Each structure stands twice: as structure tokens, then as C-alpha cells.
Amino acid sequence: MVTHSPPAAPSPAHICPSAQACSYLNWAARELQLDPGLLAILSTPRKVVTVAVPVRLDNQQIQVLAGHRVQHCNVLGPYKGGIRYHPAITLEEVSALAMLMTWKCALMGVPYGGAKGGIPIDPRQYSVPELERITRRYTSELIKDIGPAIDIPAPDMGTSAREMAWMMDTYSVNVGHAVPGVVTGKPLSMGGSRGREMATGRGVMLMVREALAWQGGSLAGARVLIQGFGNVGRAAARLLHQAGAKILAVSRTAGGLYNPNGLDIPALEVYTRERGGSMVGFPAAEPIDNAELLLQKADVLIPAALENQITEANADKIQVQIVAEAANGPTTLAADQILNARGITVLPDILTNAGGVVVSYLEWVQGLSYLFWEEERVNQEMENLMVRAFRQVVQEAENRQVSLRLSAYTLGVGRVARALQDRGLYP
Ligand code: GLU
């Protein structure tokens, strides 16, 4: 491929979604000695869509929301990625997350490209009928941009199987027949997969298990800190506890709990369920805030909440052997370098939290073959794909003498770049 130097400053047609996402891409590109033309293609999302989502609220007023969908790359297959409802979401963040999905899918060996969608709302401020109207109108506005062979949304922060059911129904009504393959993370009643809800947390548990084994340890008795007790943090806590790990601390936005001998996770799950998610007053634990939780002494730290939690300000005070990134981007670039220099193993997000999209892929495969599997089979197939990816990342890191993060990126980026090169540039 004949190439020219990329423009010095990004033009509107050359959008690099966020400094951090592009730093990782550029870092991998340097390591891979990637052709600058290929890098320019991979730096640029293929399609960036923002639609107006007018919605009638329960009080009859009309509100017009912005609905984003960014499709980063479809070289390996349809676009794939979650729909996020969060008040702080921006088009820039959605673009960065779409790019991350491309590398994550390629790293896992699932035939998708990355996408992400989002509406900047706090879903707790809306009634269920309002959320349904928002989701249906957003889907309808995107009707030509999504589809089982085009772009397949899934749940993400602030959305769940309920929103996927509304999306599937809206799409199906518009095209005139049922299309279960347009979304994954659906309810079981309409072609969802067993094991999907716990999948991201299960993947986190598997990656922690593999990393401990790689370092000569095991989950039995391992001391774990988990920041975040949402869908991912809770599932990871439950599965790690079942496997014999001690969960010393967990937290939510409003604060958390700490017990140096380990928390009773099954009892905590019942306690929080009965109190609308609140942990306050749980017996046999001290309160701890989110920032303090990160600094406790343990074997493993799992940030499973928001991005940018481990920064230059606290990276030198982290007291664990392994940081397992269950959230997307919980570690800043500068903090990542500090952790590496201190010999702390960082399991990168595109590996650690890939369980969700892997089971989404298995859901899609089951749907295409009209044959639905028992949960054990889903979990086993997912484990095979994730453990294979873990071993490849470790092998690549050893071959290149780089961190697990850089090796995960060189594998993900390298696979997409190779496919792009083999397909060639049209026309
Ligand atoms: N939202 C999840 C992620 O970001 C899952 C995406 C999917 O299943 O397509 O990895």
C-alpha cells in the first residue's frame, strides 16, 4: 500500500477519539512498525452519528435528547458494542470506547468491529415508560445504521436486557418481522443466552485466576479489593468468593465496606438487594470510601466502576500485586507507567472485561444456528476463548518484552491491521 504522511493536525475527517485511546493505538503502532496509512485508517471512526431523540415526558413536556452511535471499524465483521445511559457521556468518550471495542473483539478472536452508543441521561431520573420511549425513539432514529449484519448493540452502563428487548421490538416492528440478532444481551424469552448477565464478571474472575496461577498463586485465600458493586463488580465478587478468594472491600458511589478478614458476599448481596442497593449499616464491616479502598493492602485490586480512578496521584500508593481492569480505562496512561515501574501486573481492560462481548458473540452464534445451549456450555466456550486470549497476551508480552497492556494492544491492533492489509483499500 502506497502511503503518505498523516496530516499533522486532525481534520474533521480524521478524528482521533481521545488522547488516551490514541496514545495506546500509537504506542501499539510503533511497536508493530505499522504503516502510517493503516494507522490513519485505524485512528478514524468509519461513521459517527448523533441523532435527536425527542421524547414526551410523563408530565407531557417534550425533551430533546442527543443519541450517539459511533462505528469505529468493520473490517472483521459487523460493528458491536454497548449502549450507555450516563449523564457524563460525550461523543468523544463514545468514540474512544468504540475504538476500544475494536481491539477487544480482535483480541478475543470474535469476528466483529467496534462500536459504542450513548445518551447523556441519568436513567434514575426517568420513569420506566419514559425510558422505553427514549430507547424506542433512539432505535428508530438509528434504524438504517443497525442490524444483525451491520451493527449489533448490547447492554452497557445504565442499560440492561430490558432496553435490548425494546430495541429488538422496535427494530422488528419497523422491518416487519422478528429480528432477534439485531441486539445481544436480550432476555432469555426472545433468544438471549444463558450466562450473559454474569458474563463480564465471570470473565474478570477467570482473568484474575489465570494471572494468579501465572504468578504461582491461586484464587484460594487471595485477598481482593473491588471498587464498584454494579452488574460487573457484584458478579465478580460472587464468583471470586465462591472460588475461595477473600473479598476485603467493595464499594458503590456513596461509599463502601471493608473487613480485613473478608466480607460475607452472599449476605451482602441479600442485604443490598433488600435496600435498593445501599450497603450502609452492613454488619461485620467498617465503612470505607472509594479513594481509600484503592489504597488497601491486598493481592488483587479490581476497579469495576468508572474510568480514571488510578492516577498519578495515587498510583505510587497502590499496595497489590495485580490490578484487574474490570472498568474501561480505570488507569490513566501516567499511572499505568508508575504501576509498571513498581512491578505491579496490570490486566488491561480489553482483556479483563471482554467476557460480556464474548458471550454476546456466543448468543449471536446460538441465534444464527437456532440451537440454544445450557449455561455450562456457554460458560465453557467463553472460558476457552478468554483463557486462550490470556495465554496469547502473556506469550506476546514475553516475546516482545513489553507489558500485558501493550501486548494486548499489539495483538488486537495487529490483527485488524493485517485484515485491512489483506482486504486492500477500495477502490
Ligand atoms: N458493553 C459491553 C462491552 O463494552 C458488551 C458489549 C457487547 O456485548 O457487545 O464490552
Coordinates of C-alpha atoms and ligand atoms in Angstrom, one line a residue:
M1 CA 0.0 0.0 0.0
V2 CA 1.5 3.4 -1.0
T3 CA 1.2 5.8 1.8
H4 CA 1.6 9.5 2.6
S5 CA 2.3 11.0 6.0
P6 CA -0.8 11.6 8.0
P7 CA -1.8 15.3 8.4
A8 CA -0.1 17.0 11.4
A9 CA -3.4 18.2 12.8
P10 CA -6.5 16.2 12.8
S11 CA -9.0 17.3 10.2
P12 CA -12.8 16.8 10.7
A13 CA -12.5 13.7 8.6
H14 CA -9.6 12.4 10.7
I15 CA -11.0 12.2 14.2
C16 CA -8.8 10.6 16.9
P17 CA -11.4 10.0 19.6
S18 CA -9.5 10.8 22.7
A19 CA -5.9 11.4 23.7
Q20 CA -5.7 8.2 25.8
A21 CA -7.3 5.9 23.2
C22 CA -5.0 7.3 20.5
S23 CA -1.9 7.1 22.7
Y24 CA -2.5 3.4 23.2
L25 CA -3.1 2.9 19.5
N26 CA 0.0 4.9 18.6
W27 CA 2.1 3.0 21.1
A28 CA 1.0 -0.3 19.6
A29 CA 1.5 1.0 16.1
R30 CA 5.1 2.0 17.0
E31 CA 5.8 -1.4 18.4
L32 CA 4.3 -3.1 15.3
Q33 CA 6.0 -0.6 13.0
L34 CA 2.6 -0.1 11.4
D35 CA 2.3 1.6 8.0
P36 CA 1.3 5.2 8.7
G37 CA -1.6 4.9 6.2
L38 CA -3.0 1.9 8.0
L39 CA -2.6 3.8 11.3
A40 CA -4.5 6.8 9.8
I41 CA -7.4 4.4 8.9
L42 CA -7.4 2.8 12.3
S43 CA -7.4 6.2 14.1
T44 CA -10.6 7.3 12.4
P45 CA -14.1 6.0 13.2
R46 CA -15.9 4.9 10.0
K47 CA -19.2 6.5 11.0
V48 CA -20.1 9.0 13.7
V49 CA -23.9 9.5 14.2
T50 CA -25.7 11.8 16.5
V51 CA -29.5 11.8 16.3
A52 CA -32.1 14.0 18.0
V53 CA -34.2 11.9 20.3
P54 CA -37.4 13.9 21.1
V55 CA -39.4 12.3 23.9
R56 CA -42.6 13.1 25.7
L57 CA -42.1 13.0 29.4
D58 CA -44.8 11.8 31.8
N59 CA -45.7 15.4 32.6
Q60 CA -46.5 15.9 28.9
Q61 CA -43.5 18.2 28.3
I62 CA -41.2 17.4 25.4
Q63 CA -37.4 17.0 25.9
V64 CA -35.0 16.6 23.1
L65 CA -32.0 14.3 23.9
A66 CA -28.9 13.6 21.9
G67 CA -28.4 10.0 20.9
H68 CA -24.8 9.0 19.8
R69 CA -23.6 5.9 17.9
V70 CA -20.0 5.6 16.8
Q71 CA -19.0 2.8 14.5
H72 CA -15.2 2.5 14.6
C73 CA -14.2 -0.3 12.3
N74 CA -16.0 -3.2 10.4
V75 CA -13.0 -4.9 8.8
L76 CA -13.5 -8.2 10.6
G77 CA -17.3 -8.2 10.8
P78 CA -20.4 -6.3 11.9
Y79 CA -20.0 -3.4 14.4
K80 CA -20.5 -4.5 18.0
G81 CA -20.7 -2.6 21.3
G82 CA -22.9 -1.4 24.1
I83 CA -25.4 1.4 24.6
R84 CA -24.6 3.6 27.6
Y85 CA -27.0 5.8 29.5
H86 CA -24.9 8.0 31.7
P87 CA -25.2 11.8 32.4
A88 CA -21.5 12.4 31.7
I89 CA -21.3 10.6 28.4
T90 CA -19.9 12.7 25.4
L91 CA -19.4 12.0 21.8
E92 CA -15.7 11.9 22.4
E93 CA -16.0 9.3 25.0
V94 CA -18.3 7.2 22.9
S95 CA -15.8 7.4 20.1
A96 CA -12.9 6.3 22.3
L97 CA -15.0 3.4 23.7
A98 CA -15.9 2.3 20.2
M99 CA -12.2 2.1 19.3
L100 CA -11.5 0.0 22.4
M101 CA -14.3 -2.4 21.3
T102 CA -12.4 -3.0 18.0
W103 CA -9.2 -4.0 19.8
K104 CA -11.2 -6.1 22.4
C105 CA -13.1 -8.1 19.7
A106 CA -9.9 -8.7 17.7
L107 CA -8.0 -9.7 20.8
M108 CA -10.7 -12.3 21.7
G109 CA -10.8 -13.6 18.1
V110 CA -14.5 -12.8 17.7
P111 CA -15.5 -11.6 14.2
Y112 CA -16.7 -8.1 15.0
G113 CA -15.6 -4.5 14.8
G114 CA -16.0 -1.9 17.5
A115 CA -18.9 0.4 18.1
K116 CA -20.5 2.2 21.1
G117 CA -23.6 4.2 21.7
G118 CA -24.8 6.5 24.4
I119 CA -27.4 9.0 25.5
P120 CA -26.3 11.6 28.1
I121 CA -29.0 10.9 30.7
D122 CA -29.2 9.7 34.3
P123 CA -31.6 6.8 33.8
R124 CA -32.6 7.0 37.5
Q125 CA -34.2 10.4 36.8
Y126 CA -36.7 8.9 34.3
S127 CA -39.7 6.6 34.8
V128 CA -39.8 3.2 33.1
P129 CA -42.3 4.4 30.4
E130 CA -40.1 7.4 29.7
L131 CA -37.0 5.2 29.3
E132 CA -39.0 2.9 27.0
R133 CA -40.0 5.9 24.8
I134 CA -36.4 7.2 24.8
T135 CA -35.0 3.8 23.8
R136 CA -37.6 3.2 21.1
R137 CA -37.2 6.6 19.5
Y138 CA -33.3 6.3 19.6
T139 CA -33.6 2.9 18.0
S140 CA -36.0 4.2 15.4
E141 CA -33.6 7.1 14.5
L142 CA -30.8 4.6 14.0
I143 CA -32.8 2.1 12.1
K144 CA -30.7 2.2 8.9
D145 CA -27.5 2.0 10.8
I146 CA -28.1 -1.1 12.9
G147 CA -28.9 -4.7 12.0
P148 CA -27.6 -8.3 12.6
A149 CA -25.1 -8.0 9.8
I150 CA -24.4 -4.2 10.3
D151 CA -24.2 -3.2 13.9
I152 CA -25.4 -5.1 16.9
P153 CA -25.9 -3.1 20.1
A154 CA -25.7 -4.7 23.7
P155 CA -26.2 -3.5 27.3
D156 CA -23.6 -1.2 28.9
M157 CA -23.5 1.1 31.9
G158 CA -27.1 2.2 32.6
T159 CA -28.8 -0.3 30.3
S160 CA -29.7 -3.9 30.6
A161 CA -31.7 -6.8 28.9
R162 CA -34.9 -4.6 29.3
E163 CA -33.5 -1.9 26.9
M164 CA -32.3 -4.6 24.5
A165 CA -35.9 -6.0 24.4
W166 CA -37.3 -2.6 23.5
M167 CA -34.6 -2.1 20.8
M168 CA -35.3 -5.6 19.3
D169 CA -39.0 -5.0 19.3
T170 CA -38.7 -1.5 17.7
Y171 CA -36.4 -2.7 15.0
S172 CA -38.5 -5.8 14.3
V173 CA -41.8 -3.8 14.1
N174 CA -40.1 -1.4 11.7
V175 CA -38.8 -4.2 9.3
G176 CA -42.0 -6.3 9.7
H177 CA -40.6 -9.5 11.2
A178 CA -38.8 -10.6 14.4
V179 CA -35.1 -10.0 14.2
P180 CA -33.5 -11.3 17.4
G181 CA -30.0 -11.0 16.1
V182 CA -30.2 -7.2 16.0
V183 CA -29.1 -7.0 19.7
T184 CA -27.4 -9.2 22.2
G185 CA -27.8 -9.3 26.0
K186 CA -31.5 -9.9 25.3
P187 CA -33.9 -11.6 27.8
L188 CA -33.9 -15.4 27.5
S189 CA -37.5 -15.3 26.3
M190 CA -36.5 -13.8 23.0
G191 CA -33.3 -15.6 22.2
G192 CA -30.9 -14.3 24.9
S193 CA -28.1 -16.5 26.1
R194 CA -27.8 -18.2 29.4
G195 CA -24.8 -16.8 31.3
R196 CA -24.9 -13.4 29.6
E197 CA -25.8 -11.4 32.6
M198 CA -22.9 -12.7 34.7
A199 CA -20.5 -12.9 31.7
T200 CA -18.4 -9.8 32.3
G201 CA -18.0 -10.6 36.0
R202 CA -17.2 -14.2 35.2
G203 CA -14.5 -13.1 32.7
V204 CA -13.0 -10.9 35.4
M205 CA -12.8 -13.9 37.8
L206 CA -11.2 -16.0 35.1
M207 CA -8.6 -13.5 34.2
V208 CA -7.7 -13.0 37.9
R209 CA -7.5 -16.7 38.3
E210 CA -5.2 -17.1 35.3
A211 CA -3.0 -14.2 36.4
L212 CA -2.6 -15.5 39.9
A213 CA -1.7 -19.0 38.5
W214 CA 0.8 -17.4 36.2
Q215 CA 2.5 -15.9 39.2
G216 CA 2.4 -19.2 41.1
G217 CA -0.6 -18.4 43.2
S218 CA -4.3 -19.3 43.2
L219 CA -7.7 -17.9 44.0
A220 CA -8.0 -19.8 47.2
G221 CA -7.3 -17.3 50.0
A222 CA -6.4 -14.5 47.6
R223 CA -7.2 -11.1 49.1
V224 CA -9.3 -8.9 46.7
L225 CA -10.5 -5.3 46.7
I226 CA -13.4 -4.4 44.3
Q227 CA -14.3 -0.8 43.5
G228 CA -17.9 -0.9 42.2
F229 CA -20.7 -3.2 43.1
G230 CA -22.8 -2.9 39.9
N231 CA -23.5 -5.7 37.4
V232 CA -19.8 -6.4 36.9
G233 CA -18.4 -5.8 40.4
R234 CA -21.2 -7.8 42.0
A235 CA -20.8 -10.8 39.7
A236 CA -17.0 -10.8 40.0
A237 CA -17.4 -10.6 43.9
R238 CA -19.8 -13.5 43.9
L239 CA -17.7 -15.8 41.7
L240 CA -14.4 -14.9 43.3
H241 CA -15.9 -15.6 46.8
Q242 CA -17.3 -18.9 45.5
A243 CA -13.8 -19.8 44.3
G244 CA -12.3 -19.2 47.8
A245 CA -11.0 -15.7 47.5
K246 CA -11.4 -13.2 50.3
I247 CA -13.2 -10.0 49.3
L248 CA -11.8 -7.5 51.7
A249 CA -13.6 -4.5 50.4
V250 CA -16.4 -3.5 47.9
S251 CA -17.9 -0.1 47.3
R252 CA -20.6 1.9 45.5
T253 CA -20.6 5.6 44.5
A254 CA -21.8 6.5 48.0
G255 CA -19.1 4.5 49.8
G256 CA -18.2 1.0 50.7
L257 CA -17.3 -1.7 53.2
Y258 CA -14.0 -3.1 54.5
N259 CA -13.2 -6.2 56.6
P260 CA -9.6 -7.4 56.7
N261 CA -10.9 -11.0 57.2
G262 CA -13.1 -10.9 54.2
L263 CA -16.8 -9.8 53.7
D264 CA -19.7 -12.3 53.6
I265 CA -20.6 -11.7 50.0
P266 CA -23.8 -13.8 49.8
A267 CA -25.1 -12.0 52.9
L268 CA -24.1 -8.6 51.4
E269 CA -25.9 -9.4 48.1
V270 CA -29.1 -10.1 50.0
Y271 CA -28.6 -7.0 52.2
T272 CA -28.1 -4.6 49.3
R273 CA -31.0 -6.2 47.3
E274 CA -33.4 -5.5 50.2
R275 CA -32.2 -1.9 50.5
G276 CA -32.3 -0.7 46.9
G277 CA -28.5 -1.2 46.5
S278 CA -27.4 0.6 49.7
M279 CA -24.7 -1.1 51.8
V280 CA -24.9 1.3 54.7
G281 CA -25.1 -0.5 58.1
F282 CA -24.0 -3.9 56.9
P283 CA -22.7 -5.8 60.0
A284 CA -19.2 -7.0 60.5
A285 CA -17.6 -4.4 58.3
E286 CA -16.1 -0.8 58.6
P287 CA -17.2 1.9 56.2
I288 CA -14.6 2.9 53.6
D289 CA -14.7 5.4 50.8
N290 CA -13.9 4.8 47.1
A291 CA -10.5 6.5 47.2
E292 CA -9.3 4.7 50.4
L293 CA -10.4 1.3 49.1
L294 CA -7.9 1.6 46.3
L295 CA -5.0 2.0 48.7
Q296 CA -5.6 -1.0 51.0
K297 CA -3.1 -3.9 51.2
A298 CA -4.3 -7.0 49.3
D299 CA -3.3 -9.3 46.4
V300 CA -5.7 -8.0 43.7
L301 CA -7.4 -4.7 43.1
I302 CA -10.4 -4.7 40.7
P303 CA -11.6 -1.3 39.6
A304 CA -15.1 -2.1 38.3
A305 CA -16.6 1.4 38.4
L306 CA -15.7 4.5 36.3
E307 CA -12.6 5.5 34.3
N308 CA -9.6 7.4 35.6
Q309 CA -9.6 6.0 39.2
I310 CA -5.9 5.2 39.3
T311 CA -3.9 8.3 38.5
E312 CA -0.5 9.9 39.1
A313 CA -1.8 11.0 42.5
N314 CA -2.4 7.5 43.9
A315 CA -0.5 5.0 41.7
D316 CA 2.6 5.0 43.9
K317 CA 0.4 4.1 47.0
I318 CA -1.4 1.1 45.5
Q319 CA -0.5 -2.0 47.6
V320 CA -1.4 -5.0 45.4
Q321 CA 0.3 -7.5 43.1
I322 CA -2.3 -7.4 40.4
V323 CA -4.7 -4.6 39.1
A324 CA -7.5 -6.2 37.0
E325 CA -9.3 -3.5 35.0
A326 CA -12.9 -4.6 35.0
A327 CA -14.0 -1.0 34.1
N328 CA -13.0 0.6 30.8
G329 CA -9.9 2.9 31.3
P330 CA -9.7 3.0 35.1
T331 CA -6.0 3.7 34.9
T332 CA -4.5 6.8 33.3
L333 CA -1.5 6.5 31.0
A334 CA 0.8 8.1 33.6
A335 CA -0.5 5.8 36.3
D336 CA 0.0 2.8 34.1
Q337 CA 3.7 3.6 33.8
I338 CA 4.1 4.1 37.5
L339 CA 2.4 0.7 38.2
N340 CA 4.6 -1.0 35.6
A341 CA 7.8 0.6 37.1
R342 CA 6.7 -0.7 40.5
G343 CA 6.4 -4.3 39.1
I344 CA 2.6 -4.4 39.6
T345 CA 0.9 -6.5 36.9
V346 CA -1.9 -4.6 35.2
L347 CA -4.5 -6.8 33.4
P348 CA -5.7 -4.5 30.7
D349 CA -9.4 -3.7 30.3
I350 CA -9.6 -5.0 26.7
L351 CA -8.7 -8.4 28.1
T352 CA -10.2 -8.4 31.6
N353 CA -13.7 -7.1 30.8
A354 CA -14.2 -8.9 27.5
G355 CA -16.4 -11.6 28.9
G356 CA -19.5 -9.6 28.1
V357 CA -18.8 -9.3 24.4
V358 CA -17.6 -12.9 24.2
V359 CA -20.9 -14.2 25.5
S360 CA -22.7 -11.7 23.2
Y361 CA -20.9 -13.4 20.3
L362 CA -22.0 -16.8 21.7
E363 CA -25.6 -15.5 21.9
W364 CA -25.3 -14.4 18.2
V365 CA -23.9 -17.8 17.2
Q366 CA -26.7 -19.6 19.1
G367 CA -29.3 -17.4 17.4
L368 CA -27.8 -18.0 13.9
S369 CA -27.8 -21.7 14.4
Y370 CA -31.3 -21.8 16.1
L371 CA -29.8 -24.0 18.8
F372 CA -29.6 -22.8 22.4
W373 CA -27.1 -24.2 24.8
E374 CA -27.1 -25.0 28.6
E375 CA -25.3 -22.5 30.8
E376 CA -22.4 -24.9 31.4
R377 CA -21.7 -25.0 27.7
V378 CA -21.8 -21.2 27.4
N379 CA -19.5 -20.7 30.3
Q380 CA -17.1 -23.4 29.0
E381 CA -16.9 -21.9 25.5
M382 CA -16.4 -18.4 27.0
E383 CA -13.7 -19.7 29.3
N384 CA -11.9 -21.3 26.3
L385 CA -11.9 -18.1 24.3
M386 CA -10.8 -15.9 27.3
V387 CA -8.1 -18.3 28.6
R388 CA -6.7 -18.6 25.0
A389 CA -6.6 -14.8 24.8
F390 CA -4.9 -14.5 28.2
R391 CA -2.2 -17.0 27.1
Q392 CA -1.6 -15.2 23.8
V393 CA -1.2 -11.9 25.7
V394 CA 1.3 -13.4 28.1
Q395 CA 3.2 -15.0 25.2
E396 CA 3.2 -11.8 23.2
A397 CA 4.4 -9.9 26.2
E398 CA 7.3 -12.3 26.7
N399 CA 8.2 -12.3 23.1
R400 CA 8.3 -8.5 22.8
Q401 CA 9.4 -7.9 26.4
V402 CA 6.5 -5.5 27.0
S403 CA 3.7 -5.0 29.5
L404 CA 0.5 -7.1 29.2
R405 CA -1.3 -3.9 28.1
L406 CA 1.0 -3.2 25.2
S407 CA 0.9 -6.9 24.2
A408 CA -2.9 -6.9 24.3
Y409 CA -2.9 -3.9 22.0
T410 CA -0.3 -5.2 19.6
L411 CA -2.3 -8.4 19.3
G412 CA -5.7 -6.6 18.8
V413 CA -4.4 -3.8 16.6
G414 CA -2.1 -6.1 14.7
R415 CA -4.9 -8.5 13.8
V416 CA -7.2 -5.7 12.5
A417 CA -4.3 -4.1 10.5
R418 CA -3.4 -7.5 8.9
A419 CA -7.0 -8.0 7.8
L420 CA -7.2 -4.4 6.5
Q421 CA -4.0 -5.0 4.5
D422 CA -5.2 -8.4 3.2
R423 CA -8.6 -6.9 2.1
G424 CA -6.9 -3.9 0.5
L425 CA -8.3 -0.4 0.1
Y426 CA -11.3 0.1 -2.2
P427 CA -11.3 1.3 -4.9
Ligands
GLU1 N1 -20.9 -3.3 26.7 C1 -20.0 -4.4 26.8 C2 -18.6 -4.0 26.5 O1 -18.3 -2.9 26.4 C3 -20.5 -5.5 26.0 C4 -20.6 -5.2 24.5 C5 -21.3 -6.3 23.7 O2 -21.7 -7.3 24.3 O3 -21.4 -6.1 22.5 O4 -17.7 -4.8 26.3

